[in-house]
PDB file of C-alpha atoms in Angstrom:
ATOM      1  CA  MET A  71      10.505  59.258  75.733  1.00 60.00           C
ATOM      2  CA  THR A  72       7.653  56.001  75.934  1.00 79.00           C
ATOM      3  CA  VAL A  73      10.427  53.761  75.532  1.00 85.00           C
ATOM      4  CA  PRO A  74      11.936  52.843  79.445  1.00 87.00           C
ATOM      5  CA  LEU A  75      15.967  53.507  79.856  1.00 89.00           C
ATOM      6  CA  SER A  76      15.989  49.330  81.086  1.00 89.00           C
ATOM      7  CA  TRP A  77      15.833  48.767  77.325  1.00 91.00           C
ATOM      8  CA  TYR A  78      18.518  50.919  76.239  1.00 93.00           C
ATOM      9  CA  LEU A  79      20.749  49.667  78.731  1.00 94.00           C
ATOM     10  CA  ILE A  80      19.369  45.855  78.082  1.00 94.00           C
ATOM     11  CA  PHE A  81      20.035  46.168  74.288  1.00 95.00           C
ATOM     12  CA  ALA A  82      23.435  47.705  75.222  1.00 95.00           C
ATOM     13  CA  THR A  83      24.162  44.926  77.610  1.00 95.00           C
ATOM     14  CA  ALA A  84      23.346  42.250  74.339  1.00 95.00           C
ATOM     15  CA  LEU A  85      25.814  44.441  71.996  1.00 95.00           C
ATOM     16  CA  PHE A  86      28.549  44.183  74.732  1.00 95.00           C
ATOM     17  CA  SER A  87      27.833  40.650  75.355  1.00 95.00           C
ATOM     18  CA  LEU A  88      28.116  39.587  71.434  1.00 94.00           C
ATOM     19  CA  GLY A  89      31.047  41.818  70.973  1.00 94.00           C
ATOM     20  CA  PHE A  90      32.927  40.060  74.039  1.00 94.00           C
ATOM     21  CA  PHE A  91      31.920  36.730  72.895  1.00 93.00           C
ATOM     22  CA  GLY A  92      33.783  37.742  69.293  1.00 91.00           C
ATOM     23  CA  VAL A  93      37.094  39.079  71.447  1.00 92.00           C
ATOM     24  CA  LEU A  94      36.887  35.767  72.901  1.00 91.00           C
ATOM     25  CA  SER A  95      36.301  33.309  70.376  1.00 90.00           C
ATOM     26  CA  ARG A  96      37.554  34.134  67.461  1.00 87.00           C
ATOM     27  CA  ARG A  97      40.875  33.192  65.832  1.00 84.00           C
ATOM     28  CA  ASN A  98      41.327  35.983  63.509  1.00 85.00           C
ATOM     29  CA  ALA A  99      42.722  39.318  64.383  1.00 86.00           C
ATOM     30  CA  VAL A 100      40.778  41.164  62.620  1.00 87.00           C
ATOM     31  CA  ALA A 101      37.639  39.502  63.855  1.00 89.00           C
ATOM     32  CA  VAL A 102      38.952  40.484  67.261  1.00 90.00           C
ATOM     33  CA  LEU A 103      39.236  44.184  66.438  1.00 90.00           C
ATOM     34  CA  MET A 104      35.462  43.885  64.916  1.00 92.00           C
ATOM     35  CA  GLY A 105      34.177  42.942  68.440  1.00 93.00           C
ATOM     36  CA  VAL A 106      36.300  45.676  70.361  1.00 94.00           C
ATOM     37  CA  GLU A 107      34.412  47.816  68.009  1.00 93.00           C
ATOM     38  CA  LEU A 108      30.724  46.473  69.449  1.00 94.00           C
ATOM     39  CA  MET A 109      31.658  46.589  72.569  1.00 94.00           C
ATOM     40  CA  LEU A 110      32.556  50.706  72.223  1.00 94.00           C
ATOM     41  CA  ASN A 111      29.476  50.879  70.227  1.00 94.00           C
ATOM     42  CA  ALA A 112      27.629  49.355  73.113  1.00 95.00           C
ATOM     43  CA  VAL A 113      29.159  51.683  75.940  1.00 95.00           C
ATOM     44  CA  ASN A 114      28.036  54.668  73.525  1.00 95.00           C
ATOM     45  CA  VAL A 115      24.796  53.764  73.452  1.00 95.00           C
ATOM     46  CA  ASN A 116      24.522  53.498  77.365  1.00 94.00           C
ATOM     47  CA  LEU A 117      26.511  56.761  77.361  1.00 94.00           C
ATOM     48  CA  VAL A 118      24.199  58.134  75.288  1.00 94.00           C
ATOM     49  CA  ALA A 119      20.622  56.740  76.969  1.00 93.00           C
ATOM     50  CA  PHE A 120      21.927  57.933  80.483  1.00 92.00           C
ATOM     51  CA  TRP A 121      22.664  61.322  79.477  1.00 92.00           C
ATOM     52  CA  ARG A 122      18.629  61.905  77.540  1.00 91.00           C
ATOM     53  CA  TYR A 123      16.985  60.066  80.712  1.00 91.00           C
ATOM     54  CA  LEU A 124      18.920  61.414  83.718  1.00 90.00           C
ATOM     55  CA  THR A 125      20.783  64.919  82.999  1.00 87.00           C
ATOM     56  CA  PRO A 126      19.159  66.088  79.465  1.00 87.00           C
ATOM     57  CA  THR A 127      20.126  69.428  80.417  1.00 86.00           C
ATOM     58  CA  ASP A 128      23.786  68.362  81.212  1.00 86.00           C
ATOM     59  CA  LEU A 129      25.424  67.732  77.505  1.00 87.00           C
ATOM     60  CA  SER A 130      28.803  66.235  79.537  1.00 88.00           C
ATOM     61  CA  GLY A 131      27.537  62.404  78.303  1.00 89.00           C
ATOM     62  CA  GLN A 132      27.280  63.486  74.659  1.00 91.00           C
ATOM     63  CA  ILE A 133      31.094  64.799  74.760  1.00 92.00           C
ATOM     64  CA  PHE A 134      32.373  61.753  76.463  1.00 92.00           C
ATOM     65  CA  VAL A 135      30.876  59.493  73.286  1.00 93.00           C
ATOM     66  CA  VAL A 136      32.732  62.312  71.275  1.00 93.00           C
ATOM     67  CA  PHE A 137      36.097  60.773  73.167  1.00 93.00           C
ATOM     68  CA  VAL A 138      35.114  57.471  72.625  1.00 93.00           C
ATOM     69  CA  PHE A 139      34.895  57.945  69.256  1.00 93.00           C
ATOM     70  CA  THR A 140      38.485  59.782  69.029  1.00 93.00           C
ATOM     71  CA  VAL A 141      40.064  56.510  70.875  1.00 92.00           C
ATOM     72  CA  ALA A 142      38.072  53.780  68.730  1.00 92.00           C
ATOM     73  CA  ALA A 143      39.135  55.411  65.843  1.00 91.00           C
ATOM     74  CA  ALA A 144      43.068  55.802  67.258  1.00 92.00           C
ATOM     75  CA  GLU A 145      42.789  51.883  67.981  1.00 91.00           C
ATOM     76  CA  ALA A 146      41.902  50.653  64.977  1.00 90.00           C
ATOM     77  CA  ALA A 147      44.671  52.172  63.038  1.00 90.00           C
ATOM     78  CA  VAL A 148      46.954  51.135  65.307  1.00 91.00           C
ATOM     79  CA  GLY A 149      45.468  47.739  65.529  1.00 89.00           C
ATOM     80  CA  LEU A 150      45.458  47.404  61.648  1.00 86.00           C
ATOM     81  CA  ALA A 151      49.622  48.634  61.961  1.00 88.00           C
ATOM     82  CA  LEU A 152      49.937  45.661  64.561  1.00 88.00           C
ATOM     83  CA  MET A 153      49.004  43.358  62.723  1.00 85.00           C
ATOM     84  CA  ILE A 154      50.469  43.806  59.359  1.00 83.00           C
ATOM     85  CA  SER A 155      53.813  44.315  61.935  1.00 85.00           C
ATOM     86  CA  ILE A 156      53.280  40.511  62.965  1.00 84.00           C
ATOM     87  CA  TYR A 157      52.361  39.135  59.735  1.00 82.00           C
ATOM     88  CA  ARG A 158      55.977  40.215  58.594  1.00 81.00           C
ATOM     89  CA  THR A 159      57.485  38.686  61.808  1.00 81.00           C
ATOM     90  CA  ARG A 160      55.444  35.690  62.446  1.00 78.00           C
ATOM     91  CA  LYS A 161      53.632  35.309  59.167  1.00 76.00           C
ATOM     92  CA  THR A 162      50.201  34.629  60.743  1.00 77.00           C
ATOM     93  CA  ILE A 163      47.569  36.868  62.177  1.00 77.00           C
ATOM     94  CA  ASN A 164      46.187  33.836  64.068  1.00 80.00           C
ATOM     95  CA  VAL A 165      45.743  34.893  67.624  1.00 79.00           C
ATOM     96  CA  GLU A 166      46.400  31.236  68.895  1.00 78.00           C
ATOM     97  CA  GLU A 167      49.766  31.250  67.449  1.00 79.00           C
ATOM     98  CA  ILE A 168      50.830  34.908  68.349  1.00 79.00           C
ATOM     99  CA  ASN A 169      51.457  33.282  71.637  1.00 77.00           C
ATOM    100  CA  ALA A 170      55.429  34.732  72.387  1.00 75.00           C
ATOM    101  CA  LEU A 171      55.085  35.745  75.586  1.00 78.00           C
ATOM    102  CA  LYS A 172      53.693  32.617  77.148  1.00 74.00           C
ATOM    103  CA  HIS A 173      56.801  31.083  76.278  1.00 67.00           C
TER     104      HIS A 173
ATOM    105  CA  MET B  52       3.648  53.508  71.287  1.00 81.00           C
ATOM    106  CA  VAL B  53       4.953  53.812  67.870  1.00 87.00           C
ATOM    107  CA  GLY B  54       8.186  54.869  69.506  1.00 86.00           C
ATOM    108  CA  GLN B  55       8.566  51.210  71.376  1.00 91.00           C
ATOM    109  CA  ILE B  56       8.147  49.242  68.374  1.00 92.00           C
ATOM    110  CA  LEU B  57      10.077  51.519  66.411  1.00 92.00           C
ATOM    111  CA  PHE B  58      13.055  50.957  69.309  1.00 93.00           C
ATOM    112  CA  ILE B  59      11.858  47.015  69.296  1.00 94.00           C
ATOM    113  CA  PHE B  60      12.555  46.867  65.414  1.00 95.00           C
ATOM    114  CA  ILE B  61      15.333  48.536  65.471  1.00 95.00           C
ATOM    115  CA  ALA B  62      17.010  46.835  68.213  1.00 95.00           C
ATOM    116  CA  VAL B  63      16.234  43.583  66.774  1.00 96.00           C
ATOM    117  CA  VAL B  64      17.961  44.314  63.404  1.00 96.00           C
ATOM    118  CA  THR B  65      20.572  45.760  65.189  1.00 95.00           C
ATOM    119  CA  LEU B  66      21.104  42.976  67.344  1.00 95.00           C
ATOM    120  CA  LEU B  67      20.799  40.067  64.736  1.00 95.00           C
ATOM    121  CA  MET B  68      23.439  42.214  62.665  1.00 94.00           C
ATOM    122  CA  ALA B  69      26.083  42.199  65.619  1.00 94.00           C
ATOM    123  CA  LEU B  70      25.399  37.943  65.879  1.00 93.00           C
ATOM    124  CA  GLY B  71      26.456  37.986  62.119  1.00 93.00           C
ATOM    125  CA  VAL B  72      29.449  40.068  62.967  1.00 92.00           C
ATOM    126  CA  VAL B  73      30.687  37.359  65.551  1.00 90.00           C
ATOM    127  CA  VAL B  74      29.378  34.282  63.806  1.00 89.00           C
ATOM    128  CA  ALA B  75      29.881  35.066  60.049  1.00 86.00           C
ATOM    129  CA  ARG B  76      32.722  32.426  58.542  1.00 83.00           C
ATOM    130  CA  ASN B  77      33.616  34.612  55.382  1.00 84.00           C
ATOM    131  CA  LEU B  78      35.634  37.921  57.256  1.00 85.00           C
ATOM    132  CA  PHE B  79      34.488  40.452  54.190  1.00 87.00           C
ATOM    133  CA  HIS B  80      30.641  39.678  55.225  1.00 89.00           C
ATOM    134  CA  ALA B  81      31.111  40.190  59.174  1.00 90.00           C
ATOM    135  CA  ALA B  82      32.365  43.804  57.984  1.00 91.00           C
ATOM    136  CA  LEU B  83      29.549  44.467  55.783  1.00 93.00           C
ATOM    137  CA  PHE B  84      27.161  43.170  58.947  1.00 94.00           C
ATOM    138  CA  LEU B  85      29.148  45.505  60.712  1.00 94.00           C
ATOM    139  CA  VAL B  86      28.380  48.463  59.032  1.00 95.00           C
ATOM    140  CA  GLY B  87      25.034  47.506  59.291  1.00 95.00           C
ATOM    141  CA  VAL B  88      25.619  47.371  63.201  1.00 95.00           C
ATOM    142  CA  PHE B  89      27.461  50.824  63.100  1.00 95.00           C
ATOM    143  CA  PHE B  90      24.285  52.477  60.920  1.00 95.00           C
ATOM    144  CA  GLY B  91      21.463  50.631  63.802  1.00 95.00           C
ATOM    145  CA  VAL B  92      23.128  52.636  66.412  1.00 95.00           C
ATOM    146  CA  ALA B  93      23.395  55.932  64.666  1.00 95.00           C
ATOM    147  CA  THR B  94      19.036  55.478  64.224  1.00 95.00           C
ATOM    148  CA  LEU B  95      19.463  54.805  68.142  1.00 94.00           C
ATOM    149  CA  PHE B  96      21.290  57.840  68.821  1.00 94.00           C
ATOM    150  CA  ILE B  97      18.749  59.922  66.683  1.00 93.00           C
ATOM    151  CA  LEU B  98      15.326  58.537  68.602  1.00 92.00           C
ATOM    152  CA  LEU B  99      17.504  59.444  72.003  1.00 91.00           C
ATOM    153  CA  GLU B 100      17.694  63.051  69.874  1.00 89.00           C
ATOM    154  CA  ALA B 101      21.707  62.971  70.073  1.00 90.00           C
ATOM    155  CA  GLU B 102      21.672  64.347  66.305  1.00 90.00           C
ATOM    156  CA  PHE B 103      25.410  65.395  66.160  1.00 92.00           C
ATOM    157  CA  LEU B 104      25.974  62.401  67.314  1.00 93.00           C
ATOM    158  CA  ALA B 105      24.315  60.432  65.151  1.00 94.00           C
ATOM    159  CA  MET B 106      25.973  62.129  62.273  1.00 93.00           C
ATOM    160  CA  ALA B 107      29.392  61.480  63.456  1.00 92.00           C
ATOM    161  CA  GLN B 108      28.878  58.097  64.067  1.00 93.00           C
ATOM    162  CA  ILE B 109      27.824  57.844  60.421  1.00 94.00           C
ATOM    163  CA  VAL B 110      30.478  59.517  59.496  1.00 93.00           C
ATOM    164  CA  ILE B 111      33.693  58.374  61.689  1.00 91.00           C
ATOM    165  CA  TYR B 112      32.403  54.720  62.162  1.00 91.00           C
ATOM    166  CA  ILE B 113      31.102  53.954  58.458  1.00 92.00           C
ATOM    167  CA  GLY B 114      33.226  56.380  56.636  1.00 90.00           C
ATOM    168  CA  ALA B 115      36.371  55.973  58.659  1.00 89.00           C
ATOM    169  CA  ILE B 116      36.593  52.978  60.884  1.00 90.00           C
ATOM    170  CA  ALA B 117      34.589  50.277  58.488  1.00 91.00           C
ATOM    171  CA  THR B 118      36.608  51.331  55.677  1.00 90.00           C
ATOM    172  CA  LEU B 119      40.165  50.741  57.790  1.00 88.00           C
ATOM    173  CA  ILE B 120      38.656  47.175  58.733  1.00 88.00           C
ATOM    174  CA  VAL B 121      38.003  46.221  55.120  1.00 89.00           C
ATOM    175  CA  PHE B 122      41.537  47.267  53.988  1.00 85.00           C
ATOM    176  CA  ALA B 123      42.608  45.462  56.742  1.00 82.00           C
ATOM    177  CA  ILE B 124      40.268  42.399  55.040  1.00 84.00           C
ATOM    178  CA  MET B 125      41.775  42.732  52.026  1.00 84.00           C
ATOM    179  CA  LEU B 126      45.331  43.328  53.190  1.00 79.00           C
ATOM    180  CA  SER B 127      45.399  40.261  54.931  1.00 74.00           C
ATOM    181  CA  ARG B 128      43.422  37.766  53.131  1.00 70.00           C
ATOM    182  CA  GLY B 129      45.550  34.611  52.981  1.00 65.00           C
ATOM    183  CA  MET B 130      46.835  35.065  55.899  1.00 58.00           C
ATOM    184  CA  MET B 131      44.937  32.939  57.852  1.00 58.00           C
ATOM    185  CA  GLY B 132      45.079  29.194  57.237  1.00 52.00           C
ATOM    186  CA  LYS B 133      41.763  28.283  54.800  1.00 56.00           C
ATOM    187  CA  HIS B 134      41.832  24.576  57.264  1.00 53.00           C
ATOM    188  CA  LEU B 135      41.182  26.332  60.280  1.00 61.00           C
ATOM    189  CA  GLY B 136      37.760  27.060  61.910  1.00 68.00           C
ATOM    190  CA  LYS B 137      36.461  30.115  62.944  1.00 72.00           C
ATOM    191  CA  TYR B 138      36.772  29.539  66.624  1.00 79.00           C
ATOM    192  CA  ASN B 139      39.443  28.789  68.947  1.00 77.00           C
ATOM    193  CA  LYS B 140      39.215  25.778  71.836  1.00 79.00           C
ATOM    194  CA  GLN B 141      37.564  28.564  74.151  1.00 84.00           C
ATOM    195  CA  TRP B 142      34.655  29.419  72.549  1.00 85.00           C
ATOM    196  CA  TYR B 143      32.093  27.342  73.701  1.00 88.00           C
ATOM    197  CA  PHE B 144      33.723  28.626  77.541  1.00 90.00           C
ATOM    198  CA  ALA B 145      33.259  32.309  76.116  1.00 89.00           C
ATOM    199  CA  GLY B 146      29.469  31.477  74.467  1.00 91.00           C
ATOM    200  CA  GLY B 147      28.680  30.522  78.038  1.00 92.00           C
ATOM    201  CA  ALA B 148      30.404  33.078  79.907  1.00 92.00           C
ATOM    202  CA  MET B 149      28.839  35.403  77.773  1.00 92.00           C
ATOM    203  CA  ILE B 150      25.259  34.741  78.113  1.00 93.00           C
ATOM    204  CA  PHE B 151      25.643  34.348  82.109  1.00 94.00           C
ATOM    205  CA  PHE B 152      27.044  37.609  81.826  1.00 93.00           C
ATOM    206  CA  PHE B 153      24.483  39.204  79.772  1.00 93.00           C
ATOM    207  CA  GLY B 154      21.356  37.128  82.175  1.00 94.00           C
ATOM    208  CA  LEU B 155      23.234  38.686  85.413  1.00 94.00           C
ATOM    209  CA  VAL B 156      23.446  42.478  84.233  1.00 93.00           C
ATOM    210  CA  SER B 157      19.864  42.238  82.715  1.00 92.00           C
ATOM    211  CA  TRP B 158      18.075  41.023  85.905  1.00 93.00           C
ATOM    212  CA  LEU B 159      20.307  43.887  87.872  1.00 92.00           C
ATOM    213  CA  LEU B 160      18.933  46.574  85.059  1.00 90.00           C
ATOM    214  CA  VAL B 161      15.710  45.354  85.551  1.00 88.00           C
ATOM    215  CA  LYS B 162      15.969  45.321  89.223  1.00 89.00           C
ATOM    216  CA  MET B 163      17.676  48.664  89.275  1.00 84.00           C
ATOM    217  CA  PRO B 164      15.367  52.024  90.160  1.00 83.00           C
ATOM    218  CA  PHE B 165      16.241  54.378  87.916  1.00 83.00           C
ATOM    219  CA  ALA B 166      14.976  57.857  88.111  1.00 81.00           C
ATOM    220  CA  PRO B 167      14.233  59.414  84.548  1.00 81.00           C
ATOM    221  CA  VAL B 168      13.310  62.943  84.482  1.00 82.00           C
ATOM    222  CA  SER B 169      11.474  64.005  82.051  1.00 79.00           C
ATOM    223  CA  ALA B 170      13.056  67.467  80.614  1.00 78.00           C
ATOM    224  CA  GLU B 171      13.200  68.132  76.793  1.00 80.00           C
ATOM    225  CA  ALA B 172      16.641  67.892  75.395  1.00 80.00           C
ATOM    226  CA  PRO B 173      18.054  71.175  74.703  1.00 83.00           C
ATOM    227  CA  ALA B 174      17.237  72.710  71.512  1.00 83.00           C
ATOM    228  CA  ASP B 175      21.010  74.487  70.967  1.00 87.00           C
ATOM    229  CA  ALA B 176      22.547  70.913  71.679  1.00 86.00           C
ATOM    230  CA  ILE B 177      25.340  71.230  69.135  1.00 89.00           C
ATOM    231  CA  GLN B 178      25.742  75.005  69.515  1.00 91.00           C
ATOM    232  CA  GLN B 179      26.538  73.693  73.653  1.00 90.00           C
ATOM    233  CA  ILE B 180      28.894  70.586  72.927  1.00 90.00           C
ATOM    234  CA  GLY B 181      31.206  72.945  70.206  1.00 91.00           C
ATOM    235  CA  SER B 182      31.402  75.840  73.011  1.00 91.00           C
ATOM    236  CA  GLY B 183      32.189  72.508  75.815  1.00 90.00           C
ATOM    237  CA  PHE B 184      34.895  71.539  73.479  1.00 91.00           C
ATOM    238  CA  VAL B 185      36.547  75.071  73.776  1.00 91.00           C
ATOM    239  CA  GLY B 186      35.282  75.917  77.293  1.00 90.00           C
ATOM    240  CA  HIS B 187      35.023  73.383  79.937  1.00 91.00           C
ATOM    241  CA  TYR B 188      36.168  70.589  78.103  1.00 92.00           C
ATOM    242  CA  VAL B 189      39.243  71.960  76.449  1.00 94.00           C
ATOM    243  CA  VAL B 190      42.228  69.616  78.307  1.00 94.00           C
ATOM    244  CA  PRO B 191      40.657  66.681  77.145  1.00 92.00           C
ATOM    245  CA  PHE B 192      39.583  67.788  73.894  1.00 93.00           C
ATOM    246  CA  GLU B 193      43.372  68.701  73.188  1.00 94.00           C
ATOM    247  CA  VAL B 194      44.857  65.419  74.975  1.00 94.00           C
ATOM    248  CA  ALA B 195      42.456  63.234  72.377  1.00 94.00           C
ATOM    249  CA  SER B 196      43.960  65.609  69.558  1.00 94.00           C
ATOM    250  CA  VAL B 197      47.950  64.007  70.733  1.00 95.00           C
ATOM    251  CA  LEU B 198      46.059  61.331  71.114  1.00 94.00           C
ATOM    252  CA  LEU B 199      45.110  61.334  67.406  1.00 94.00           C
ATOM    253  CA  LEU B 200      48.353  62.690  66.451  1.00 95.00           C
ATOM    254  CA  VAL B 201      50.538  59.737  68.814  1.00 94.00           C
ATOM    255  CA  ALA B 202      48.243  56.793  66.875  1.00 93.00           C
ATOM    256  CA  LEU B 203      49.149  58.425  63.556  1.00 92.00           C
ATOM    257  CA  VAL B 204      52.680  58.321  64.456  1.00 93.00           C
ATOM    258  CA  GLY B 205      52.447  55.310  66.003  1.00 92.00           C
ATOM    259  CA  ALA B 206      50.708  53.384  63.382  1.00 90.00           C
ATOM    260  CA  ILE B 207      53.267  54.419  60.304  1.00 89.00           C
ATOM    261  CA  MET B 208      56.212  53.822  62.725  1.00 89.00           C
ATOM    262  CA  LEU B 209      54.919  49.783  62.915  1.00 86.00           C
ATOM    263  CA  ALA B 210      53.140  48.971  59.326  1.00 82.00           C
ATOM    264  CA  ARG B 211      56.812  50.845  57.568  1.00 82.00           C
ATOM    265  CA  GLU B 212      58.996  48.371  55.963  1.00 75.00           C
ATOM    266  CA  ARG B 213      62.164  47.649  57.661  1.00 72.00           C
ATOM    267  CA  ASN B 214      64.815  48.251  54.620  1.00 64.00           C
ATOM    268  CA  SER B 215      68.311  49.140  56.696  1.00 54.00           C
TER     269      SER B 215
END
């Protein structure tokens, strides 16, 4: 327990910022999906750090992380299927050209 | 002291690999960097004495999600035009906003008075997680399993060829 809690939180903030930058700025939809995975991992680090430092006897923090794992797996599977489906109809996975809802 | 040096080493390596994920031009390299980030986060879980989550991270993220993403990259090779850059038009705005966000949240975290309790982590944590899933947290557990089933069926429906 020599590492302060805020170090973990700042690390998670940096990981979240990098993932969010990837989501906002990449053109390829697969790269956007990877940015989302980075953000989910940052949230998991935060949850486990808060569990260990603030409520080590109550394991609800760890149990919440397992649910985040579940949602991440579902999101990756549905995201890949969406990309294949979009490529079939639009012939691209460039997120700048998938703008049918804008017009 | 040893713990601090270990933490800084793991954190710096993991953040450098996360930077590689967002700047790598080759998507396959980005996926390999992503596996490195997952592994670094798993070692941080071990530092935080959450061994079950470290194992689950390696099995689920590296074993399943990273494999799925590599499949997606191989299936989508050639879907992007080669002449396009990797970033869209708003990337400098996104970068500035994220640097601002990181600075603001880090400043708040340094200012924030947390009160850590110095209790030991329970030795039978894995047993408590298991009994929690069939006891107090049984409804969210069932909802999560339904979510996985819906995602499975939905992914098959979306990716299916429509021949009719």
